[in-house]
XYZ file of C-alpha atoms in Angstrom:
293
model
C 45.502 111.435 153.011
C 48.875 110.390 151.687
C 47.446 110.077 148.173
C 46.128 113.643 148.345
C 49.544 114.920 149.430
C 51.224 113.032 146.576
C 48.731 114.424 144.071
C 49.448 117.946 145.305
C 53.205 117.374 145.056
C 52.905 115.995 141.517
C 50.658 118.915 140.564
C 53.218 121.384 141.863
C 55.994 119.642 139.932
C 54.000 119.795 136.701
C 53.143 123.422 137.387
C 56.829 124.326 137.350
C 57.817 121.911 134.570
C 55.096 122.783 132.040
C 56.433 126.279 131.167
C 59.649 124.591 130.027
C 57.967 121.613 128.349
C 55.550 123.646 126.219
C 58.194 125.501 124.136
C 60.238 122.273 124.023
C 57.286 120.436 122.532
C 56.340 123.248 120.134
C 59.802 124.158 118.848
C 61.688 120.839 119.119
C 59.561 117.706 119.490
C 56.841 118.711 117.013
C 59.317 119.830 114.270
C 61.187 116.532 114.601
C 57.988 114.511 114.308
C 56.904 116.682 111.370
C 60.268 116.135 109.695
C 59.910 112.366 110.058
C 56.475 112.644 108.462
C 57.768 114.736 105.531
C 60.715 112.380 104.995
C 58.183 109.681 104.064
C 56.665 111.785 101.260
C 57.663 113.192 97.854
C 56.709 116.769 98.769
C 58.465 119.337 96.544
C 58.101 122.236 99.034
C 55.593 124.116 96.837
C 52.789 121.767 95.801
C 49.767 121.516 98.117
C 49.558 117.769 97.493
C 52.088 114.986 97.824
C 52.327 111.208 97.914
C 53.696 108.850 100.513
C 56.821 107.075 99.342
C 57.615 105.645 102.770
C 61.309 104.661 102.952
C 62.153 105.414 99.320
C 63.827 108.701 100.258
C 66.171 106.939 102.681
C 66.900 104.147 100.192
C 67.708 106.679 97.453
C 69.821 108.649 99.897
C 71.930 105.666 100.872
C 72.490 104.894 97.182
C 73.616 108.463 96.439
C 77.393 108.951 96.402
C 76.870 112.612 97.298
C 75.536 111.506 100.682
C 78.696 109.550 101.519
C 80.895 112.404 100.323
C 78.914 114.826 102.496
C 79.134 112.421 105.442
C 82.904 112.205 105.078
C 83.184 115.992 104.764
C 81.103 116.343 107.928
C 83.433 114.010 109.825
C 86.547 115.843 108.574
C 85.072 119.236 109.379
C 83.880 118.202 112.858
C 87.160 116.586 113.896
C 89.165 119.349 112.217
C 87.412 122.015 114.266
C 87.028 120.084 117.532
C 90.656 119.183 118.242
C 92.270 122.588 117.453
C 89.522 124.488 119.291
C 90.018 122.450 122.477
C 93.837 122.427 122.374
C 94.358 126.041 121.327
C 91.609 127.305 123.644
C 93.290 125.585 126.585
C 96.704 126.866 125.488
C 95.486 130.467 125.340
C 93.820 130.099 128.737
C 97.067 128.843 130.272
C 98.975 131.777 128.767
C 96.444 134.351 129.958
C 95.688 132.729 133.298
C 97.782 135.236 135.205
C 96.654 138.835 134.925
C 99.113 141.346 133.522
C 98.908 144.779 131.980
C 96.756 144.604 128.891
C 95.573 141.022 129.504
C 91.954 142.169 129.628
C 92.252 143.790 126.201
C 93.857 140.667 124.753
C 91.065 138.487 126.154
C 88.450 140.804 124.662
C 90.137 140.760 121.248
C 90.336 136.947 121.276
C 86.713 136.608 122.377
C 85.287 139.201 119.974
C 85.111 136.827 116.935
C 82.678 134.614 118.844
C 80.162 137.440 119.332
C 80.596 138.707 115.759
C 77.975 137.395 113.282
C 79.317 134.458 111.283
C 78.168 136.026 108.024
C 80.211 139.177 108.654
C 83.247 137.131 109.683
C 82.970 134.940 106.586
C 82.732 137.922 104.235
C 85.959 139.343 105.673
C 87.670 135.977 105.298
C 86.685 135.777 101.622
C 88.874 138.872 101.122
C 91.659 137.342 103.224
C 91.575 134.170 101.121
C 91.618 135.961 97.755
C 94.447 134.248 95.814
C 95.656 137.428 94.099
C 95.321 140.123 96.766
C 94.396 138.373 100.027
C 96.537 138.758 103.117
C 96.709 134.961 103.580
C 98.930 134.541 100.517
C 100.874 137.683 101.415
C 101.819 136.050 104.720
C 102.747 132.777 103.007
C 104.873 134.633 100.500
C 106.610 136.580 103.280
C 107.733 133.294 104.880
C 108.783 131.857 101.551
C 105.940 129.362 101.384
C 103.989 128.528 98.220
C 100.797 130.506 97.685
C 97.486 128.639 97.867
C 94.179 128.934 96.089
C 92.333 128.532 99.404
C 88.548 128.516 98.796
C 89.067 128.350 95.021
C 90.555 124.848 95.142
C 88.978 121.586 96.267
C 92.326 120.666 97.835
C 92.349 123.563 100.316
C 88.728 124.727 100.603
C 87.889 122.518 103.607
C 91.056 123.637 105.382
C 90.068 127.262 104.762
C 86.595 126.763 106.257
C 88.057 124.908 109.260
C 90.506 127.754 109.930
C 87.675 130.292 109.962
C 85.554 128.154 112.283
C 88.401 127.469 114.714
C 89.427 131.138 114.740
C 85.864 132.127 115.600
C 85.511 129.527 118.380
C 88.874 129.968 120.118
C 87.804 132.839 122.361
C 84.723 130.946 123.506
C 86.771 127.915 124.564
C 89.405 130.155 126.172
C 86.857 131.933 128.396
C 85.471 128.654 129.718
C 88.941 127.282 130.377
C 89.968 130.484 132.186
C 87.009 130.065 134.509
C 87.807 126.378 135.043
C 91.476 127.047 135.787
C 90.548 129.601 138.442
C 88.506 126.962 140.269
C 91.321 124.407 140.509
C 92.147 124.113 144.247
C 95.543 125.634 145.009
C 96.018 123.022 147.721
C 96.322 120.313 145.072
C 99.190 122.168 143.398
C 100.902 122.638 146.766
C 100.488 118.964 147.639
C 101.844 117.807 144.285
C 104.754 120.239 144.628
C 105.616 118.779 148.020
C 105.640 115.332 146.413
C 108.230 116.545 143.929
C 105.973 116.756 140.903
C 107.272 118.863 138.034
C 105.236 121.397 136.047
C 104.201 118.903 133.379
C 103.261 116.311 136.006
C 101.126 118.855 137.895
C 99.404 119.812 134.669
C 98.744 116.165 133.824
C 97.729 114.947 137.295
C 96.013 118.038 138.710
C 94.979 120.527 136.037
C 93.609 118.180 133.391
C 91.447 116.096 135.768
C 90.047 119.227 137.440
C 89.069 120.897 134.168
C 87.751 117.682 132.581
C 84.061 118.700 133.016
C 84.778 121.887 131.069
C 86.587 119.903 128.381
C 83.622 117.550 128.124
C 81.196 120.480 127.857
C 83.267 122.163 125.153
C 83.549 118.913 123.212
C 79.766 118.575 123.118
C 79.153 122.215 122.182
C 81.902 122.312 119.547
C 80.752 119.048 117.968
C 77.131 120.202 117.791
C 78.172 123.571 116.335
C 80.278 121.782 113.725
C 77.373 119.573 112.701
C 75.166 122.673 112.431
C 77.696 124.809 110.537
C 76.106 126.511 107.565
C 76.777 130.255 107.369
C 80.532 130.086 106.794
C 80.151 127.334 104.189
C 77.453 129.265 102.339
C 79.457 132.505 102.258
C 82.907 131.044 101.613
C 82.399 128.086 99.278
C 78.681 127.279 98.691
C 79.620 123.652 99.291
C 82.292 123.632 96.585
C 84.525 123.502 94.770
C 83.231 120.206 93.367
C 81.388 119.401 96.594
C 84.588 119.388 98.662
C 82.963 121.368 101.492
C 79.422 120.021 101.197
C 78.459 118.768 104.666
C 75.250 116.923 105.570
C 73.571 120.139 106.686
C 74.532 121.919 103.490
C 73.331 118.919 101.472
C 70.006 119.275 103.286
C 69.835 122.907 102.172
C 70.674 122.066 98.568
C 68.168 119.207 98.339
C 65.384 121.177 99.973
C 65.796 124.722 98.687
C 67.711 124.308 95.438
C 66.416 120.974 94.111
C 63.031 121.262 95.893
C 63.195 117.660 97.036
C 61.992 118.276 100.575
C 61.275 114.619 101.261
C 64.868 113.544 100.707
C 66.148 116.713 102.389
C 64.316 115.864 105.595
C 65.677 112.332 105.309
C 69.154 113.871 105.480
C 68.017 115.902 108.498
C 66.822 112.737 110.251
C 70.174 111.053 109.603
C 71.952 114.127 110.979
C 69.806 114.043 114.132
C 70.583 110.348 114.630
C 74.311 111.027 114.219
C 74.110 113.841 116.772
C 72.311 111.597 119.258
C 74.827 108.784 118.707
C 77.805 111.092 119.241
C 76.219 112.548 122.370
C 75.642 109.064 123.817
C 79.223 108.039 123.032
C 80.636 111.205 124.585
C 78.460 110.956 127.699
C 79.413 107.290 128.134
C 83.093 108.001 127.623
C 83.009 110.991 129.961
C 82.230 108.743 132.938
C 85.743 107.297 132.657
C 87.622 110.610 132.665
C 85.441 113.283 134.291
C 86.546 113.202 137.901
C 85.159 116.402 139.367
């Protein structure tokens, strides 16, 4: 009798879980397995036949200096977008935490870049970054600073792409932090005030611990978005100049759809997936030490 009840319970669980598992298997698990399969071949994306080369694609990849340059660019881009997005998003949320006349309009303006297509945003920023007539150099000149070549120079191209990405993500981080700040118990502020805590101490001991789950969530989302960044790089720099903005994802695109070396391209994709998994594990493990609520 008990076995029959357990079978019914398990059947009910699977009945509710299957609708979620089917698209997960079709659109995530199967493509990953297929990518692993392709990474072991010399498929050129067009030929109906191909040969198995097993680990040769990975061996060639790890001997290619372009891979290490792309890996370094990916690290710089990810860290360069993660830290400013978190800090500036929190700063804007603290400034706009209290409602005042026009605060709703300001929040909408700051959030609007996030809902604007990245391609459209990037096209506008190509005009802003134009060395001869762009507003970026006009602003620098107004403050007496030297003009830059922005996306035309390998020295500043990565900075230019990071600025665009951070600008687009700020409103998203701000909205989440605004919601988190509203949920901080007022009693904790009152208790810390009675203990003589100053504003900075209350922010450090009350606000930061209470919003730590939101910070952790934003770190994960921002890191994943940085690893998946493609549109702004394609529109602004096409991975240049001289490969200075070529990330692992953009290297995957170039190998697969420009050089038609799909085997090695999927090898890059596998490496990128492994990096994403590793970072997620590290962040989840580290979060246990500082996420308190």
